[in-house]
Amino acid sequence: AVVSTQSTGGAYRKTILNTSFQQQTKRISADLVNAGPTPTLTYAVLCLSNSLDLLPPGSESVKCLPAAPVKDPSELRASVLCKLAYVWLELGDPLQAIKPAQSLIEQDTAPVHLRLLGCIYAAEANILMDKTYEATCCLSRDLVERIKHSSSTAHGELEGGEEDNSEITSTIILNSVALHCMKRDLNKAKRILVQHLSTLRDDEHPLQATMLLVYIELRQGNTENALSILKQQQCS
């Protein structure tokens, strides 16, 4: 049995697990083996999957005795989905990562910054599966704007902080530029990147954006432009 014994009672009841269950091999998705409770990514998947199973559908409140109940579990569910997608990517399984990432994107009640992270994780998973078109869709400007609009309509304002949302949006744009470079669509990549940089001050240009611009200039044979960009980066 998994449960060894229980102590006290009522709201403060404690359940002690039987460690012998670790010796029982149980197959789960993606060929993971039910390992012991050690702080590994494999065990993180098990914990996060259990969390999703325990959360009720919809916005029904969740009892968390002895703590106060969670009135709206939608944000908690979104957080679990976000972490689950990340852990699957770290485990090198994009097929499993795409499922929670897509669910997170489609969850209108989730905070906008978590849904935007879902776009990044879904795109990365698709890239790892050589699905560049699907990855491009996950990073598209239309999808990002639709997520921001739906979240602001549902909650009255964007959650997660304007600074966090701007940083995540910038990451999505730069990932989109890198993806177009992978597809050898350098003109479109440069157009998106230059447009994005025009909205920032010179001291706000991320290093990744500068290196992408240098790469594009070199690939297009504009050596002088690439050297000029690098000199400006050194002087700043």
PDB file of C-alpha atoms in Angstrom:
ATOM      1  CA  ALA A   1       0.000   0.000   0.000  1.00  0.00           C
ATOM      2  CA  VAL A   2       1.137   3.533  -0.674  1.00  0.00           C
ATOM      3  CA  VAL A   3      -0.175   4.858   2.673  1.00  0.00           C
ATOM      4  CA  SER A   4       1.746   3.580   5.684  1.00  0.00           C
ATOM      5  CA  THR A   5      -0.154   5.247   8.527  1.00  0.00           C
ATOM      6  CA  GLN A   6      -2.046   8.387   9.522  1.00  0.00           C
ATOM      7  CA  SER A   7      -1.478  10.568  12.564  1.00  0.00           C
ATOM      8  CA  THR A   8      -3.812  12.974  14.395  1.00  0.00           C
ATOM      9  CA  GLY A   9      -7.132  13.775  12.788  1.00  0.00           C
ATOM     10  CA  GLY A  10      -9.450  16.378  11.358  1.00  0.00           C
ATOM     11  CA  ALA A  11      -7.993  19.277   9.431  1.00  0.00           C
ATOM     12  CA  TYR A  12      -4.501  18.542  10.793  1.00  0.00           C
ATOM     13  CA  ARG A  13      -4.392  14.889   9.771  1.00  0.00           C
ATOM     14  CA  LYS A  14      -1.014  13.790   8.397  1.00  0.00           C
ATOM     15  CA  THR A  15      -0.561  10.925   5.961  1.00  0.00           C
ATOM     16  CA  ILE A  16       2.723   8.994   6.016  1.00  0.00           C
ATOM     17  CA  LEU A  17       3.621   7.232   2.771  1.00  0.00           C
ATOM     18  CA  ASN A  18       5.113   3.774   2.590  1.00  0.00           C
ATOM     19  CA  THR A  19       8.560   3.963   0.956  1.00  0.00           C
ATOM     20  CA  SER A  20       8.278   0.384  -0.273  1.00  0.00           C
ATOM     21  CA  PHE A  21       6.082   1.558  -3.143  1.00  0.00           C
ATOM     22  CA  GLN A  22       9.239   2.887  -4.778  1.00  0.00           C
ATOM     23  CA  GLN A  23      10.241  -0.668  -5.616  1.00  0.00           C
ATOM     24  CA  GLN A  24       7.141  -1.130  -7.741  1.00  0.00           C
ATOM     25  CA  THR A  25       7.780  -0.262 -11.375  1.00  0.00           C
ATOM     26  CA  LYS A  26       4.884   1.616 -12.941  1.00  0.00           C
ATOM     27  CA  ARG A  27       4.947   2.712 -16.571  1.00  0.00           C
ATOM     28  CA  ILE A  28       3.705   6.210 -17.349  1.00  0.00           C
ATOM     29  CA  SER A  29       3.761   8.511 -20.353  1.00  0.00           C
ATOM     30  CA  ALA A  30       6.993   9.020 -22.288  1.00  0.00           C
ATOM     31  CA  ASP A  31       8.524   5.853 -20.807  1.00  0.00           C
ATOM     32  CA  LEU A  32       9.139   7.495 -17.427  1.00  0.00           C
ATOM     33  CA  VAL A  33       9.492   5.133 -14.506  1.00  0.00           C
ATOM     34  CA  ASN A  34       7.793   5.892 -11.205  1.00  0.00           C
ATOM     35  CA  ALA A  35      10.937   6.831  -9.291  1.00  0.00           C
ATOM     36  CA  GLY A  36      11.275   7.615  -5.620  1.00  0.00           C
ATOM     37  CA  PRO A  37      10.528  11.077  -4.229  1.00  0.00           C
ATOM     38  CA  THR A  38      13.872  12.667  -5.057  1.00  0.00           C
ATOM     39  CA  PRO A  39      14.231  16.238  -6.402  1.00  0.00           C
ATOM     40  CA  THR A  40      14.622  15.319 -10.082  1.00  0.00           C
ATOM     41  CA  LEU A  41      12.873  16.480 -13.241  1.00  0.00           C
ATOM     42  CA  THR A  42      11.270  13.061 -13.551  1.00  0.00           C
ATOM     43  CA  TYR A  43       9.708  13.376 -10.119  1.00  0.00           C
ATOM     44  CA  ALA A  44       8.667  16.949 -10.953  1.00  0.00           C
ATOM     45  CA  VAL A  45       6.618  15.619 -13.876  1.00  0.00           C
ATOM     46  CA  LEU A  46       4.836  13.200 -11.560  1.00  0.00           C
ATOM     47  CA  CYS A  47       4.058  15.921  -9.031  1.00  0.00           C
ATOM     48  CA  LEU A  48       2.816  18.385 -11.636  1.00  0.00           C
ATOM     49  CA  SER A  49       0.700  15.741 -13.381  1.00  0.00           C
ATOM     50  CA  ASN A  50      -0.863  14.802 -10.045  1.00  0.00           C
ATOM     51  CA  SER A  51      -1.585  18.475  -9.398  1.00  0.00           C
ATOM     52  CA  LEU A  52      -3.525  18.742 -12.649  1.00  0.00           C
ATOM     53  CA  ASP A  53      -5.512  15.622 -11.801  1.00  0.00           C
ATOM     54  CA  LEU A  54      -6.414  17.001  -8.373  1.00  0.00           C
ATOM     55  CA  LEU A  55      -7.605  20.388  -9.653  1.00  0.00           C
ATOM     56  CA  PRO A  56     -11.330  20.447 -10.450  1.00  0.00           C
ATOM     57  CA  PRO A  57     -12.495  21.607 -13.880  1.00  0.00           C
ATOM     58  CA  GLY A  58     -13.686  25.154 -14.355  1.00  0.00           C
ATOM     59  CA  SER A  59     -13.524  27.735 -11.579  1.00  0.00           C
ATOM     60  CA  GLU A  60     -14.756  25.545  -8.719  1.00  0.00           C
ATOM     61  CA  SER A  61     -13.016  26.382  -5.435  1.00  0.00           C
ATOM     62  CA  VAL A  62     -10.367  23.999  -4.090  1.00  0.00           C
ATOM     63  CA  LYS A  63     -10.114  23.025  -0.426  1.00  0.00           C
ATOM     64  CA  CYS A  64      -6.586  23.354   0.933  1.00  0.00           C
ATOM     65  CA  LEU A  65      -6.983  22.436   4.598  1.00  0.00           C
ATOM     66  CA  PRO A  66      -5.748  23.687   6.980  1.00  0.00           C
ATOM     67  CA  ALA A  67      -5.105  26.712   4.731  1.00  0.00           C
ATOM     68  CA  ALA A  68      -7.825  28.848   3.194  1.00  0.00           C
ATOM     69  CA  PRO A  69      -9.476  27.446   0.060  1.00  0.00           C
ATOM     70  CA  VAL A  70      -8.425  28.544  -3.408  1.00  0.00           C
ATOM     71  CA  LYS A  71     -11.500  30.349  -4.729  1.00  0.00           C
ATOM     72  CA  ASP A  72     -10.441  30.391  -8.394  1.00  0.00           C
ATOM     73  CA  PRO A  73      -7.955  27.663  -9.368  1.00  0.00           C
ATOM     74  CA  SER A  74      -7.516  28.932 -12.955  1.00  0.00           C
ATOM     75  CA  GLU A  75      -4.281  30.775 -12.171  1.00  0.00           C
ATOM     76  CA  LEU A  76      -2.967  27.781 -10.231  1.00  0.00           C
ATOM     77  CA  ARG A  77      -3.826  25.478 -13.142  1.00  0.00           C
ATOM     78  CA  ALA A  78      -2.061  27.829 -15.561  1.00  0.00           C
ATOM     79  CA  SER A  79       1.035  27.884 -13.364  1.00  0.00           C
ATOM     80  CA  VAL A  80       1.117  24.076 -13.252  1.00  0.00           C
ATOM     81  CA  LEU A  81       0.710  23.824 -17.037  1.00  0.00           C
ATOM     82  CA  CYS A  82       3.525  26.321 -17.560  1.00  0.00           C
ATOM     83  CA  LYS A  83       5.900  24.430 -15.281  1.00  0.00           C
ATOM     84  CA  LEU A  84       4.924  21.086 -16.795  1.00  0.00           C
ATOM     85  CA  ALA A  85       5.717  22.281 -20.331  1.00  0.00           C
ATOM     86  CA  TYR A  86       9.076  23.609 -19.154  1.00  0.00           C
ATOM     87  CA  VAL A  87      10.014  20.386 -17.367  1.00  0.00           C
ATOM     88  CA  TRP A  88       9.101  18.232 -20.377  1.00  0.00           C
ATOM     89  CA  LEU A  89      11.331  20.409 -22.547  1.00  0.00           C
ATOM     90  CA  GLU A  90      14.169  20.022 -20.064  1.00  0.00           C
ATOM     91  CA  LEU A  91      13.645  16.260 -20.221  1.00  0.00           C
ATOM     92  CA  GLY A  92      13.982  16.430 -24.003  1.00  0.00           C
ATOM     93  CA  ASP A  93      10.421  15.344 -24.811  1.00  0.00           C
ATOM     94  CA  PRO A  94       8.811  18.014 -27.043  1.00  0.00           C
ATOM     95  CA  LEU A  95       5.848  15.770 -27.859  1.00  0.00           C
ATOM     96  CA  GLN A  96       4.784  15.795 -24.209  1.00  0.00           C
ATOM     97  CA  ALA A  97       5.715  19.473 -23.757  1.00  0.00           C
ATOM     98  CA  ILE A  98       3.429  20.652 -26.550  1.00  0.00           C
ATOM     99  CA  LYS A  99       0.287  19.411 -24.782  1.00  0.00           C
ATOM    100  CA  PRO A 100       0.405  21.566 -21.626  1.00  0.00           C
ATOM    101  CA  ALA A 101       1.828  24.488 -23.615  1.00  0.00           C
ATOM    102  CA  GLN A 102      -1.106  24.474 -26.039  1.00  0.00           C
ATOM    103  CA  SER A 103      -3.580  24.046 -23.184  1.00  0.00           C
ATOM    104  CA  LEU A 104      -2.034  27.063 -21.491  1.00  0.00           C
ATOM    105  CA  ILE A 105      -2.295  29.204 -24.632  1.00  0.00           C
ATOM    106  CA  GLU A 106      -5.978  28.314 -25.023  1.00  0.00           C
ATOM    107  CA  GLN A 107      -6.848  29.060 -21.383  1.00  0.00           C
ATOM    108  CA  ASP A 108      -8.478  32.497 -21.610  1.00  0.00           C
ATOM    109  CA  THR A 109      -8.685  32.900 -17.833  1.00  0.00           C
ATOM    110  CA  ALA A 110      -4.934  32.393 -17.342  1.00  0.00           C
ATOM    111  CA  PRO A 111      -2.629  35.351 -16.620  1.00  0.00           C
ATOM    112  CA  VAL A 112      -1.249  36.855 -19.796  1.00  0.00           C
ATOM    113  CA  HIS A 113       2.430  36.399 -18.868  1.00  0.00           C
ATOM    114  CA  LEU A 114       1.898  32.645 -18.385  1.00  0.00           C
ATOM    115  CA  ARG A 115       0.067  32.329 -21.702  1.00  0.00           C
ATOM    116  CA  LEU A 116       2.909  34.159 -23.447  1.00  0.00           C
ATOM    117  CA  LEU A 117       5.374  31.741 -21.867  1.00  0.00           C
ATOM    118  CA  GLY A 118       3.169  28.985 -23.264  1.00  0.00           C
ATOM    119  CA  CYS A 119       3.751  30.460 -26.739  1.00  0.00           C
ATOM    120  CA  ILE A 120       7.521  30.292 -26.230  1.00  0.00           C
ATOM    121  CA  TYR A 121       7.451  26.708 -24.935  1.00  0.00           C
ATOM    122  CA  ALA A 122       5.077  25.550 -27.690  1.00  0.00           C
ATOM    123  CA  ALA A 123       7.300  27.113 -30.340  1.00  0.00           C
ATOM    124  CA  GLU A 124      10.402  25.471 -28.891  1.00  0.00           C
ATOM    125  CA  ALA A 125       8.670  22.094 -28.801  1.00  0.00           C
ATOM    126  CA  ASN A 126       7.583  22.446 -32.442  1.00  0.00           C
ATOM    127  CA  ILE A 127      11.097  23.443 -33.497  1.00  0.00           C
ATOM    128  CA  LEU A 128      12.501  20.353 -31.809  1.00  0.00           C
ATOM    129  CA  MET A 129       9.993  18.287 -33.813  1.00  0.00           C
ATOM    130  CA  ASP A 130      11.004  20.078 -37.070  1.00  0.00           C
ATOM    131  CA  LYS A 131       7.599  21.771 -37.319  1.00  0.00           C
ATOM    132  CA  THR A 132       8.768  25.245 -38.253  1.00  0.00           C
ATOM    133  CA  TYR A 133       5.401  26.396 -39.593  1.00  0.00           C
ATOM    134  CA  GLU A 134       3.632  25.518 -36.342  1.00  0.00           C
ATOM    135  CA  ALA A 135       6.436  27.180 -34.398  1.00  0.00           C
ATOM    136  CA  THR A 136       6.002  30.351 -36.465  1.00  0.00           C
ATOM    137  CA  CYS A 137       2.282  30.373 -35.663  1.00  0.00           C
ATOM    138  CA  CYS A 138       3.038  30.108 -31.939  1.00  0.00           C
ATOM    139  CA  LEU A 139       5.262  33.200 -32.146  1.00  0.00           C
ATOM    140  CA  SER A 140       3.051  35.211 -34.496  1.00  0.00           C
ATOM    141  CA  ARG A 141       2.190  38.793 -33.648  1.00  0.00           C
ATOM    142  CA  ASP A 142      -1.519  38.093 -34.175  1.00  0.00           C
ATOM    143  CA  LEU A 143      -1.527  35.373 -31.518  1.00  0.00           C
ATOM    144  CA  VAL A 144       0.371  37.541 -29.026  1.00  0.00           C
ATOM    145  CA  GLU A 145      -1.996  40.473 -29.522  1.00  0.00           C
ATOM    146  CA  ARG A 146      -5.026  38.190 -29.276  1.00  0.00           C
ATOM    147  CA  ILE A 147      -3.768  36.805 -25.966  1.00  0.00           C
ATOM    148  CA  LYS A 148      -3.182  40.290 -24.578  1.00  0.00           C
ATOM    149  CA  HIS A 149      -6.599  41.462 -25.714  1.00  0.00           C
ATOM    150  CA  SER A 150      -8.510  38.465 -24.369  1.00  0.00           C
ATOM    151  CA  SER A 151      -6.735  38.649 -21.015  1.00  0.00           C
ATOM    152  CA  SER A 152      -7.273  42.394 -20.648  1.00  0.00           C
ATOM    153  CA  THR A 153     -10.944  41.950 -21.554  1.00  0.00           C
ATOM    154  CA  ALA A 154     -11.415  39.150 -19.028  1.00  0.00           C
ATOM    155  CA  HIS A 155      -9.537  40.786 -16.155  1.00  0.00           C
ATOM    156  CA  GLY A 156      -9.688  44.486 -16.944  1.00  0.00           C
ATOM    157  CA  GLU A 157      -5.890  44.758 -17.044  1.00  0.00           C
ATOM    158  CA  LEU A 158      -2.861  42.680 -17.959  1.00  0.00           C
ATOM    159  CA  GLU A 159      -1.635  40.495 -15.122  1.00  0.00           C
ATOM    160  CA  GLY A 160       1.957  39.755 -14.311  1.00  0.00           C
ATOM    161  CA  GLY A 161       3.132  43.363 -14.450  1.00  0.00           C
ATOM    162  CA  GLU A 162       3.629  45.501 -17.547  1.00  0.00           C
ATOM    163  CA  GLU A 163       7.406  45.106 -17.297  1.00  0.00           C
ATOM    164  CA  ASP A 164       7.197  41.295 -17.210  1.00  0.00           C
ATOM    165  CA  ASN A 165       4.791  41.229 -20.145  1.00  0.00           C
ATOM    166  CA  SER A 166       7.040  43.528 -22.199  1.00  0.00           C
ATOM    167  CA  GLU A 167      10.075  41.368 -21.483  1.00  0.00           C
ATOM    168  CA  ILE A 168       8.280  38.175 -22.482  1.00  0.00           C
ATOM    169  CA  THR A 169       6.892  39.846 -25.613  1.00  0.00           C
ATOM    170  CA  SER A 170      10.409  40.963 -26.550  1.00  0.00           C
ATOM    171  CA  THR A 171      11.642  37.388 -26.098  1.00  0.00           C
ATOM    172  CA  ILE A 172       8.875  36.115 -28.373  1.00  0.00           C
ATOM    173  CA  ILE A 173       9.830  38.625 -31.071  1.00  0.00           C
ATOM    174  CA  LEU A 174      13.521  37.710 -30.903  1.00  0.00           C
ATOM    175  CA  ASN A 175      12.679  34.003 -31.019  1.00  0.00           C
ATOM    176  CA  SER A 176      10.524  34.705 -34.064  1.00  0.00           C
ATOM    177  CA  VAL A 177      13.458  36.486 -35.736  1.00  0.00           C
ATOM    178  CA  ALA A 178      15.744  33.539 -34.976  1.00  0.00           C
ATOM    179  CA  LEU A 179      13.138  31.158 -36.395  1.00  0.00           C
ATOM    180  CA  HIS A 180      12.929  33.117 -39.650  1.00  0.00           C
ATOM    181  CA  CYS A 181      16.725  32.965 -39.829  1.00  0.00           C
ATOM    182  CA  MET A 182      16.509  29.182 -39.499  1.00  0.00           C
ATOM    183  CA  LYS A 183      14.041  29.192 -42.388  1.00  0.00           C
ATOM    184  CA  ARG A 184      16.506  31.394 -44.363  1.00  0.00           C
ATOM    185  CA  ASP A 185      13.904  34.137 -44.648  1.00  0.00           C
ATOM    186  CA  LEU A 186      16.489  36.797 -43.801  1.00  0.00           C
ATOM    187  CA  ASN A 187      14.592  39.762 -45.247  1.00  0.00           C
ATOM    188  CA  LYS A 188      11.557  39.123 -43.066  1.00  0.00           C
ATOM    189  CA  ALA A 189      13.761  38.414 -40.058  1.00  0.00           C
ATOM    190  CA  LYS A 190      15.569  41.725 -40.524  1.00  0.00           C
ATOM    191  CA  ARG A 191      12.329  43.641 -41.030  1.00  0.00           C
ATOM    192  CA  ILE A 192      10.814  42.293 -37.803  1.00  0.00           C
ATOM    193  CA  LEU A 193      14.018  42.903 -35.862  1.00  0.00           C
ATOM    194  CA  VAL A 194      14.549  46.470 -37.090  1.00  0.00           C
ATOM    195  CA  GLN A 195      10.925  47.314 -36.367  1.00  0.00           C
ATOM    196  CA  HIS A 196      11.256  45.943 -32.837  1.00  0.00           C
ATOM    197  CA  LEU A 197      14.508  47.801 -32.149  1.00  0.00           C
ATOM    198  CA  SER A 198      12.944  51.052 -33.346  1.00  0.00           C
ATOM    199  CA  THR A 199      10.563  50.887 -30.368  1.00  0.00           C
ATOM    200  CA  LEU A 200      13.450  50.692 -27.882  1.00  0.00           C
ATOM    201  CA  ARG A 201      16.038  53.172 -26.697  1.00  0.00           C
ATOM    202  CA  ASP A 202      19.650  52.477 -27.654  1.00  0.00           C
ATOM    203  CA  ASP A 203      20.493  51.433 -24.096  1.00  0.00           C
ATOM    204  CA  GLU A 204      17.542  49.015 -24.089  1.00  0.00           C
ATOM    205  CA  HIS A 205      18.733  46.919 -27.041  1.00  0.00           C
ATOM    206  CA  PRO A 206      19.255  43.343 -25.784  1.00  0.00           C
ATOM    207  CA  LEU A 207      22.518  41.664 -26.725  1.00  0.00           C
ATOM    208  CA  GLN A 208      20.631  38.845 -28.435  1.00  0.00           C
ATOM    209  CA  ALA A 209      19.001  41.361 -30.790  1.00  0.00           C
ATOM    210  CA  THR A 210      22.370  42.906 -31.663  1.00  0.00           C
ATOM    211  CA  MET A 211      23.930  39.528 -32.393  1.00  0.00           C
ATOM    212  CA  LEU A 212      20.952  38.529 -34.536  1.00  0.00           C
ATOM    213  CA  LEU A 213      21.286  41.715 -36.551  1.00  0.00           C
ATOM    214  CA  VAL A 214      25.024  41.117 -37.028  1.00  0.00           C
ATOM    215  CA  TYR A 215      24.298  37.545 -38.159  1.00  0.00           C
ATOM    216  CA  ILE A 216      21.698  38.716 -40.683  1.00  0.00           C
ATOM    217  CA  GLU A 217      24.020  41.388 -42.093  1.00  0.00           C
ATOM    218  CA  LEU A 218      26.836  38.858 -42.485  1.00  0.00           C
ATOM    219  CA  ARG A 219      24.566  36.317 -44.168  1.00  0.00           C
ATOM    220  CA  GLN A 220      23.418  39.006 -46.597  1.00  0.00           C
ATOM    221  CA  GLY A 221      27.010  39.962 -47.381  1.00  0.00           C
ATOM    222  CA  ASN A 222      26.905  43.328 -45.620  1.00  0.00           C
ATOM    223  CA  THR A 223      30.226  43.022 -43.813  1.00  0.00           C
ATOM    224  CA  GLU A 224      30.667  46.759 -43.285  1.00  0.00           C
ATOM    225  CA  ASN A 225      27.246  47.052 -41.666  1.00  0.00           C
ATOM    226  CA  ALA A 226      28.020  44.133 -39.374  1.00  0.00           C
ATOM    227  CA  LEU A 227      31.328  45.703 -38.285  1.00  0.00           C
ATOM    228  CA  SER A 228      29.611  49.044 -37.689  1.00  0.00           C
ATOM    229  CA  ILE A 229      27.006  47.388 -35.431  1.00  0.00           C
ATOM    230  CA  LEU A 230      29.739  45.621 -33.440  1.00  0.00           C
ATOM    231  CA  LYS A 231      31.673  48.872 -32.995  1.00  0.00           C
ATOM    232  CA  GLN A 232      28.547  50.615 -31.725  1.00  0.00           C
ATOM    233  CA  GLN A 233      28.008  47.744 -29.284  1.00  0.00           C
ATOM    234  CA  GLN A 234      31.559  48.069 -27.963  1.00  0.00           C
ATOM    235  CA  CYS A 235      31.205  51.831 -27.463  1.00  0.00           C
ATOM    236  CA  SER A 236      27.903  51.545 -25.612  1.00  0.00           C
TER     237      SER A 236
END
